[in-house]
């Protein structure tokens, strides 16, 4: 009847008819399965109404008519795409100037979602039109009025409705589709911002650059707008944006909040210089108060860690037998013919890793001067033994120096060299005003003896990892350029600078390393094909850690170098630049590098067949390489595998996908690819021992190829680092029995056992923190350096460079959560600890942890665990409960007793 009414000529009747249509459509509720009645009955009339609409003159009534048609068009979306949007925009354009537009939300949720979908389609279609790539399909037949601006303002209205009705993800997706994600900042309020931010932060790992950066910056704006400083500063650290970090730190007015931020910055090892305003403005640098400096420089770490050890009941030093449990190995004692120097060397490392940070082990610290374990090692073994002092006294700068000092006067240069390393290790991730490491080590960098030099260089690199100290650069840069020094010293200096300036894109260092590579390549220097050159490339790669496209210029320069090293360097730099971004395109690129079969020259007949295949695939670099008859360098493939792990770690889905790729590579790869697979698995799952991964590694550790087996054993140690995992310990004991005649493998098993019990189960090496959202760059640098040494285990770790295992120190950090009051004294609080659950985008307030147990702080958190306060007695300053957390009393809280009295 109403439709008939609209067809009549009497214009007076239109208005009431439209009104009643509107109320009918709005008030009819429908169940989920059936179409609302008015829409159902009006559907056959839709074509008539459309033709009728065209005959009406422009007026307010016509605008209302368009509004109704827009709703009806929902039922026709399959035959007439984007009809809803078309009539919606027409309705808007026909409105009188002063009349307010009907809010799309009044038609209900389904309508808004429909509109949002069509907005996305229309925008995409217009983009294609501009690009001239439009495909003539039926979608392009509908001409929608209005400009892009109209589309965007409509999208804003829809987003606002969606945000207010708990559909935050839909709102974010709509704005992202219309490329206007920045405008979400103005749309959120204090009820919705948190969920929007969580959803956006989770999206980041699935977005291509530059969108991912834009998302992080937008979320950062929202957090600062609502004064959520801990969340904001974690994002600033993720972006690596110096000014952002400084502004966030200074924006917090509350001194207690500043301390909490200082703890977060210290955990990320952000250089203190970042927080001071650039003193070029002529202003005086503001001095931080002593308590702030203490938080910023990690000075509390050692004492807190030891107290934590006491609470956990593990402060007693563990002996080697406690770790090995040899009585459980099933070997007959009569057959033990292991060379004891090797055994003692393994003992050095196990003792150091197990008692790390407690400073009370029985072999090195608590012994009389003459009977020290150092003297039970030969030559280069002494270097590692002396350096293990630093690990035992990890983070304890005062005690550390006095203990190490007495060995610096030794006549043995290996012991001295070990002491220099130890000084660097004990200062790792701590900043002191004394700057002891720089003062003691800088003079020895120019020393004649090679061990002393390496000790001093790497000591500096580890002590100042991530601090970007100019003084260190001034000390070490000359060594890279100096043509008289060996490749070993040159590469280690580059690596140390890579540690110190990790992820800083420092132009001066980059330029120097590239120049040296080019000069050596022009001279045809044989050293570029030696084992040390990989560390030169790694030093270069670390400068670009996590910088994404910042590395383009460097990659172009590397392509100009004709030597095989250039390929390896390109893979390393690119892998580092996209570390932790889960960038799918880069992973594919690295897989392409792996599928090239490089054939030794003597198999000429095969090579011909291969070459034809290659030409079919148009792999240009493959053909260029085929011209030179010498044996080709296949090291780049080894690093391509590690690069895949590097890019995909830190995000669960990416990590799982990479595990599948590794299985394929293990089946079909060449030996140089296979040996890297266990290392890559270890990197993706550092300190995260899950059964399927342990099973896989256990299988690889019995491989016929001993290099694969060796690396798999080390990877088992890495995956279980600091977890005390009983199942893993059992596997390693079986391996010790299995390899009791293979000295190399047994040595590795021992070291893996030491890693599993690292810090007696209180220290982990996972490079992600703050709920696994921030990648800790110095930690990644340390892990990468160790893995690089394992790409040629026979040449480094099993030869004289076993001290490279200490690079793990940069990644070691206590896995505790300690609660402090506002005066920074320990407060025991009840917390629930359980497996972290991803609840982003779920309705309501779901539990963020599952299967929890309630403990009193301080507590130990596993890699995939999360903590939350059990009662509401305290309010936490930090957003994520891990590391040091400052609490304040909740003023509105009443304890059970006081309620009982009332």
CSV table of N, CA and C in Angstrom, one decimal, residues 344-440:
chain,number,residue,atom,x,y,z
A,344,UNK,N,87.8,-30.8,30.6
A,344,UNK,CA,88.0,-29.6,31.5
A,344,UNK,C,87.4,-28.4,30.9
A,345,UNK,N,87.7,-28.3,29.6
A,345,UNK,CA,87.2,-27.0,28.9
A,345,UNK,C,85.7,-27.0,28.9
A,346,UNK,N,85.1,-28.2,28.7
A,346,UNK,CA,83.6,-28.2,28.7
A,346,UNK,C,83.2,-27.8,30.1
A,347,UNK,N,83.9,-28.4,31.1
A,347,UNK,CA,83.6,-28.0,32.5
A,347,UNK,C,83.6,-26.6,32.8
A,348,UNK,N,84.6,-25.9,32.2
A,348,UNK,CA,84.7,-24.4,32.3
A,348,UNK,C,83.3,-23.7,32.0
A,349,UNK,N,82.9,-24.1,30.8
A,349,UNK,CA,81.6,-23.4,30.3
A,349,UNK,C,80.4,-23.8,31.1
A,350,UNK,N,80.3,-25.1,31.4
A,350,UNK,CA,79.1,-25.5,32.1
A,350,UNK,C,79.1,-24.8,33.5
A,351,UNK,N,80.2,-24.8,34.2
A,351,UNK,CA,80.3,-24.1,35.5
A,351,UNK,C,79.9,-22.7,35.3
A,352,UNK,N,80.4,-22.0,34.2
A,352,UNK,CA,80.1,-20.6,34.1
A,352,UNK,C,78.6,-20.4,33.8
A,353,UNK,N,78.0,-21.1,32.9
A,353,UNK,CA,76.6,-20.9,32.5
A,353,UNK,C,75.7,-21.2,33.7
A,354,UNK,N,76.0,-22.3,34.4
A,354,UNK,CA,75.1,-22.8,35.4
A,354,UNK,C,75.1,-21.8,36.6
A,355,UNK,N,76.2,-21.3,37.0
A,355,UNK,CA,76.3,-20.4,38.1
A,355,UNK,C,76.3,-19.0,37.7
A,356,UNK,N,75.9,-18.7,36.5
A,356,UNK,CA,76.0,-17.3,36.0
A,356,UNK,C,75.3,-16.3,37.0
A,357,UNK,N,76.0,-15.2,37.3
A,357,UNK,CA,75.3,-14.2,38.0
A,357,UNK,C,75.3,-14.4,39.5
A,358,UNK,N,75.6,-15.6,40.0
A,358,UNK,CA,75.5,-15.8,41.4
A,358,UNK,C,76.8,-15.5,42.1
A,359,UNK,N,77.9,-15.6,41.4
A,359,UNK,CA,79.2,-15.2,41.9
A,359,UNK,C,79.7,-16.0,43.1
A,360,UNK,N,79.3,-17.3,43.1
A,360,UNK,CA,79.8,-18.2,44.2
A,360,UNK,C,80.1,-19.6,43.8
A,361,UNK,N,80.6,-19.7,42.5
A,361,UNK,CA,80.8,-21.1,42.0
A,361,UNK,C,82.1,-21.6,42.7
A,362,UNK,N,82.2,-23.0,42.7
A,362,UNK,CA,83.3,-23.6,43.4
A,362,UNK,C,84.6,-23.7,42.6
A,363,UNK,N,84.5,-23.5,41.3
A,363,UNK,CA,85.7,-23.7,40.5
A,363,UNK,C,86.5,-22.5,40.3
A,364,UNK,N,85.8,-21.3,40.3
A,364,UNK,CA,86.6,-20.1,39.9
A,364,UNK,C,86.6,-19.1,41.0
A,365,UNK,N,85.4,-18.8,41.6
A,365,UNK,CA,85.4,-17.6,42.5
A,365,UNK,C,85.8,-18.0,43.9
A,366,UNK,N,85.1,-19.1,44.4
A,366,UNK,CA,85.4,-19.5,45.8
A,366,UNK,C,86.5,-20.5,45.9
A,367,UNK,N,87.7,-20.1,45.5
A,367,UNK,CA,88.8,-21.1,45.6
A,367,UNK,C,90.1,-20.3,46.0
A,368,UNK,N,91.0,-21.1,46.6
A,368,UNK,CA,92.3,-20.4,46.9
A,368,UNK,C,93.0,-20.1,45.7
A,369,UNK,N,93.9,-19.1,45.8
A,369,UNK,CA,94.5,-18.6,44.6
A,369,UNK,C,95.3,-19.6,43.7
A,370,UNK,N,95.9,-20.6,44.4
A,370,UNK,CA,96.7,-21.5,43.6
A,370,UNK,C,95.9,-22.6,42.9
A,371,UNK,N,94.8,-23.0,43.5
A,371,UNK,CA,94.2,-24.2,43.0
A,371,UNK,C,93.0,-23.9,42.0
A,372,UNK,N,93.1,-22.7,41.4
A,372,UNK,CA,92.0,-22.3,40.6
A,372,UNK,C,91.9,-23.2,39.4
A,373,UNK,N,90.7,-23.3,38.9
A,373,UNK,CA,90.4,-24.2,37.7
A,373,UNK,C,91.1,-23.7,36.5
A,374,UNK,N,91.5,-22.5,36.4
A,374,UNK,CA,92.2,-22.0,35.2
A,374,UNK,C,93.4,-22.9,34.9
A,375,UNK,N,94.1,-23.3,35.9
A,375,UNK,CA,95.4,-24.0,35.7
A,375,UNK,C,95.1,-25.4,35.2
A,376,UNK,N,93.8,-25.9,35.2
A,376,UNK,CA,93.6,-27.2,34.7
A,376,UNK,C,93.3,-27.2,33.2
A,377,UNK,N,93.5,-26.0,32.6
A,377,UNK,CA,93.3,-26.0,31.2
A,377,UNK,C,94.6,-25.7,30.5
A,378,UNK,N,94.7,-26.1,29.2
A,378,UNK,CA,95.9,-25.8,28.5
A,378,UNK,C,95.7,-24.5,27.6
A,379,UNK,N,96.8,-23.8,27.3
A,379,UNK,CA,96.9,-22.7,26.4
A,379,UNK,C,95.6,-22.0,26.2
A,380,UNK,N,95.0,-22.2,25.0
A,380,UNK,CA,93.8,-21.3,24.7
A,380,UNK,C,92.6,-21.7,25.6
A,381,UNK,N,92.7,-22.9,26.2
A,381,UNK,CA,91.6,-23.2,27.2
A,381,UNK,C,91.6,-22.2,28.4
A,382,UNK,N,92.9,-21.7,28.7
A,382,UNK,CA,93.0,-20.8,29.8
A,382,UNK,C,92.2,-19.5,29.6
A,383,UNK,N,92.1,-19.1,28.3
A,383,UNK,CA,91.4,-17.9,28.0
A,383,UNK,C,90.0,-18.0,28.4
A,384,UNK,N,89.3,-19.1,27.9
A,384,UNK,CA,87.9,-19.3,28.3
A,384,UNK,C,87.7,-19.5,29.8
A,385,UNK,N,88.7,-20.1,30.4
A,385,UNK,CA,88.5,-20.4,31.9
A,385,UNK,C,88.6,-19.0,32.6
A,386,UNK,N,89.5,-18.2,32.2
A,386,UNK,CA,89.6,-16.9,32.9
A,386,UNK,C,88.4,-16.1,32.6
A,387,UNK,N,87.9,-16.2,31.4
A,387,UNK,CA,86.7,-15.4,31.0
A,387,UNK,C,85.5,-15.9,31.8
A,388,UNK,N,85.5,-17.1,32.2
A,388,UNK,CA,84.3,-17.6,32.9
A,388,UNK,C,84.1,-17.0,34.2
A,389,UNK,N,85.2,-16.4,34.7
A,389,UNK,CA,85.0,-15.6,35.9
A,389,UNK,C,84.0,-14.5,35.7
A,390,UNK,N,84.1,-13.8,34.6
A,390,UNK,CA,83.2,-12.7,34.3
A,390,UNK,C,81.7,-13.2,34.3
A,391,UNK,N,81.5,-14.4,33.8
A,391,UNK,CA,80.1,-14.9,33.7
A,391,UNK,C,79.6,-15.2,35.1
A,392,UNK,N,80.5,-15.8,35.9
A,392,UNK,CA,80.0,-16.1,37.2
A,392,UNK,C,79.7,-14.9,38.0
A,393,UNK,N,80.4,-13.8,37.7
A,393,UNK,CA,80.1,-12.5,38.4
A,393,UNK,C,79.3,-11.6,37.5
A,394,UNK,N,78.5,-12.2,36.7
A,394,UNK,CA,77.7,-11.4,35.7
A,394,UNK,C,76.9,-10.3,36.4
A,395,UNK,N,76.9,-9.1,35.8
A,395,UNK,CA,76.2,-7.9,36.3
A,395,UNK,C,76.7,-7.3,37.6
A,396,UNK,N,77.7,-8.0,38.2
A,396,UNK,CA,78.2,-7.5,39.5
A,396,UNK,C,79.5,-6.8,39.2
A,397,UNK,N,79.4,-5.5,39.0
A,397,UNK,CA,80.5,-4.7,38.6
A,397,UNK,C,81.6,-4.6,39.6
A,398,UNK,N,81.2,-4.4,40.9
A,398,UNK,CA,82.2,-4.1,41.9
A,398,UNK,C,83.0,-5.3,42.3
A,399,UNK,N,82.3,-6.3,42.7
A,399,UNK,CA,82.9,-7.6,43.1
A,399,UNK,C,83.7,-8.1,41.9
A,400,UNK,N,83.1,-8.0,40.7
A,400,UNK,CA,83.6,-8.6,39.5
A,400,UNK,C,85.1,-8.1,39.3
A,401,UNK,N,85.2,-6.8,39.4
A,401,UNK,CA,86.6,-6.3,39.0
A,401,UNK,C,87.6,-6.8,40.0
A,402,UNK,N,87.3,-6.8,41.3
A,402,UNK,CA,88.3,-7.2,42.3
A,402,UNK,C,88.7,-8.6,42.1
A,403,UNK,N,87.7,-9.5,41.8
A,403,UNK,CA,88.1,-10.9,41.5
A,403,UNK,C,88.9,-11.1,40.3
A,404,UNK,N,88.5,-10.4,39.2
A,404,UNK,CA,89.2,-10.6,38.0
A,404,UNK,C,90.6,-10.0,38.0
A,405,UNK,N,90.7,-8.9,38.8
A,405,UNK,CA,91.9,-8.1,38.8
A,405,UNK,C,93.2,-9.0,39.1
A,406,UNK,N,93.0,-9.9,40.1
A,406,UNK,CA,94.2,-10.6,40.5
A,406,UNK,C,94.8,-11.5,39.4
A,407,UNK,N,94.0,-11.8,38.4
A,407,UNK,CA,94.5,-12.6,37.3
A,407,UNK,C,95.2,-11.8,36.2
A,408,UNK,N,94.9,-10.5,36.2
A,408,UNK,CA,95.4,-9.7,35.1
A,408,UNK,C,96.9,-9.5,35.2
A,409,UNK,N,97.5,-9.9,36.3
A,409,UNK,CA,99.0,-9.8,36.4
A,409,UNK,C,99.7,-11.1,36.1
A,410,UNK,N,98.9,-12.1,35.6
A,410,UNK,CA,99.5,-13.4,35.3
A,410,UNK,C,100.5,-13.3,34.2
A,411,UNK,N,101.5,-14.2,34.2
A,411,UNK,CA,102.5,-14.2,33.1
A,411,UNK,C,101.9,-14.8,31.8
A,412,UNK,N,100.9,-15.7,32.0
A,412,UNK,CA,100.3,-16.3,30.8
A,412,UNK,C,99.5,-15.3,30.0
A,413,UNK,N,99.8,-15.1,28.7
A,413,UNK,CA,99.0,-14.1,28.0
A,413,UNK,C,97.5,-14.6,27.8
A,414,UNK,N,97.4,-15.9,27.7
A,414,UNK,CA,96.0,-16.4,27.5
A,414,UNK,C,95.1,-16.1,28.7
A,415,UNK,N,95.7,-16.1,29.9
A,415,UNK,CA,94.9,-15.8,31.1
A,415,UNK,C,94.6,-14.3,31.1
A,416,UNK,N,95.6,-13.5,30.7
A,416,UNK,CA,95.3,-12.1,30.7
A,416,UNK,C,94.2,-11.8,29.7
A,417,UNK,N,94.3,-12.4,28.5
A,417,UNK,CA,93.3,-12.2,27.5
A,417,UNK,C,91.9,-12.6,28.0
A,418,UNK,N,91.8,-13.7,28.7
A,418,UNK,CA,90.6,-14.1,29.3
A,418,UNK,C,90.0,-13.1,30.3
A,419,UNK,N,91.0,-12.5,31.1
A,419,UNK,CA,90.5,-11.5,32.0
A,419,UNK,C,89.9,-10.3,31.3
A,420,UNK,N,90.5,-9.9,30.2
A,420,UNK,CA,89.9,-8.8,29.5
A,420,UNK,C,88.5,-9.1,29.0
A,421,UNK,N,88.3,-10.3,28.6
A,421,UNK,CA,86.9,-10.8,28.2
A,421,UNK,C,86.0,-10.7,29.4
A,422,UNK,N,86.6,-11.2,30.5
A,422,UNK,CA,85.8,-11.3,31.7
A,422,UNK,C,85.3,-9.9,32.2
A,423,UNK,N,86.2,-8.9,32.0
A,423,UNK,CA,85.8,-7.6,32.4
A,423,UNK,C,84.6,-7.1,31.6
A,424,UNK,N,84.7,-7.4,30.3
A,424,UNK,CA,83.6,-7.0,29.4
A,424,UNK,C,82.3,-7.8,29.7
A,425,UNK,N,82.4,-9.1,30.0
A,425,UNK,CA,81.3,-9.9,30.3
A,425,UNK,C,80.6,-9.4,31.6
A,426,UNK,N,81.4,-9.1,32.6
A,426,UNK,CA,80.7,-8.8,33.9
A,426,UNK,C,80.0,-7.4,33.8
A,427,UNK,N,80.4,-6.6,32.8
A,427,UNK,CA,79.8,-5.3,32.7
A,427,UNK,C,78.7,-5.3,31.7
A,428,UNK,N,78.3,-6.5,31.1
A,428,UNK,CA,77.3,-6.5,30.1
A,428,UNK,C,76.0,-6.0,30.6
A,429,UNK,N,75.4,-5.1,29.8
A,429,UNK,CA,74.1,-4.5,30.0
A,429,UNK,C,74.0,-3.7,31.3
A,430,UNK,N,75.1,-3.4,31.9
A,430,UNK,CA,75.1,-2.5,33.1
A,430,UNK,C,75.9,-1.3,32.7
A,431,UNK,N,75.5,-0.1,33.2
A,431,UNK,CA,76.3,1.1,33.0
A,431,UNK,C,76.8,1.6,34.3
A,432,UNK,N,78.1,1.9,34.4
A,432,UNK,CA,78.6,2.4,35.7
A,432,UNK,C,79.2,3.8,35.4
A,433,UNK,N,79.3,4.6,36.4
A,433,UNK,CA,79.9,5.9,36.2
A,433,UNK,C,81.4,5.7,36.1
A,434,UNK,N,81.9,4.6,36.6
A,434,UNK,CA,83.4,4.5,36.6
A,434,UNK,C,83.8,4.1,35.1
A,435,UNK,N,82.9,3.5,34.3
A,435,UNK,CA,83.2,3.1,33.0
A,435,UNK,C,84.5,2.2,33.0
A,436,UNK,N,84.6,1.3,33.9
A,436,UNK,CA,85.8,0.5,34.1
A,436,UNK,C,86.2,-0.2,32.8
A,437,UNK,N,85.3,-0.7,32.1
A,437,UNK,CA,85.7,-1.5,31.0
A,437,UNK,C,86.4,-0.7,29.9
A,438,UNK,N,85.9,0.5,29.7
A,438,UNK,CA,86.6,1.3,28.7
A,438,UNK,C,88.0,1.7,29.2
A,439,UNK,N,88.1,2.1,30.4
A,439,UNK,CA,89.3,2.5,31.0
A,439,UNK,C,90.4,1.4,30.9
A,440,UNK,N,89.9,0.2,31.3
A,440,UNK,CA,90.9,-0.9,31.4
A,440,UNK,C,91.3,-1.5,30.0
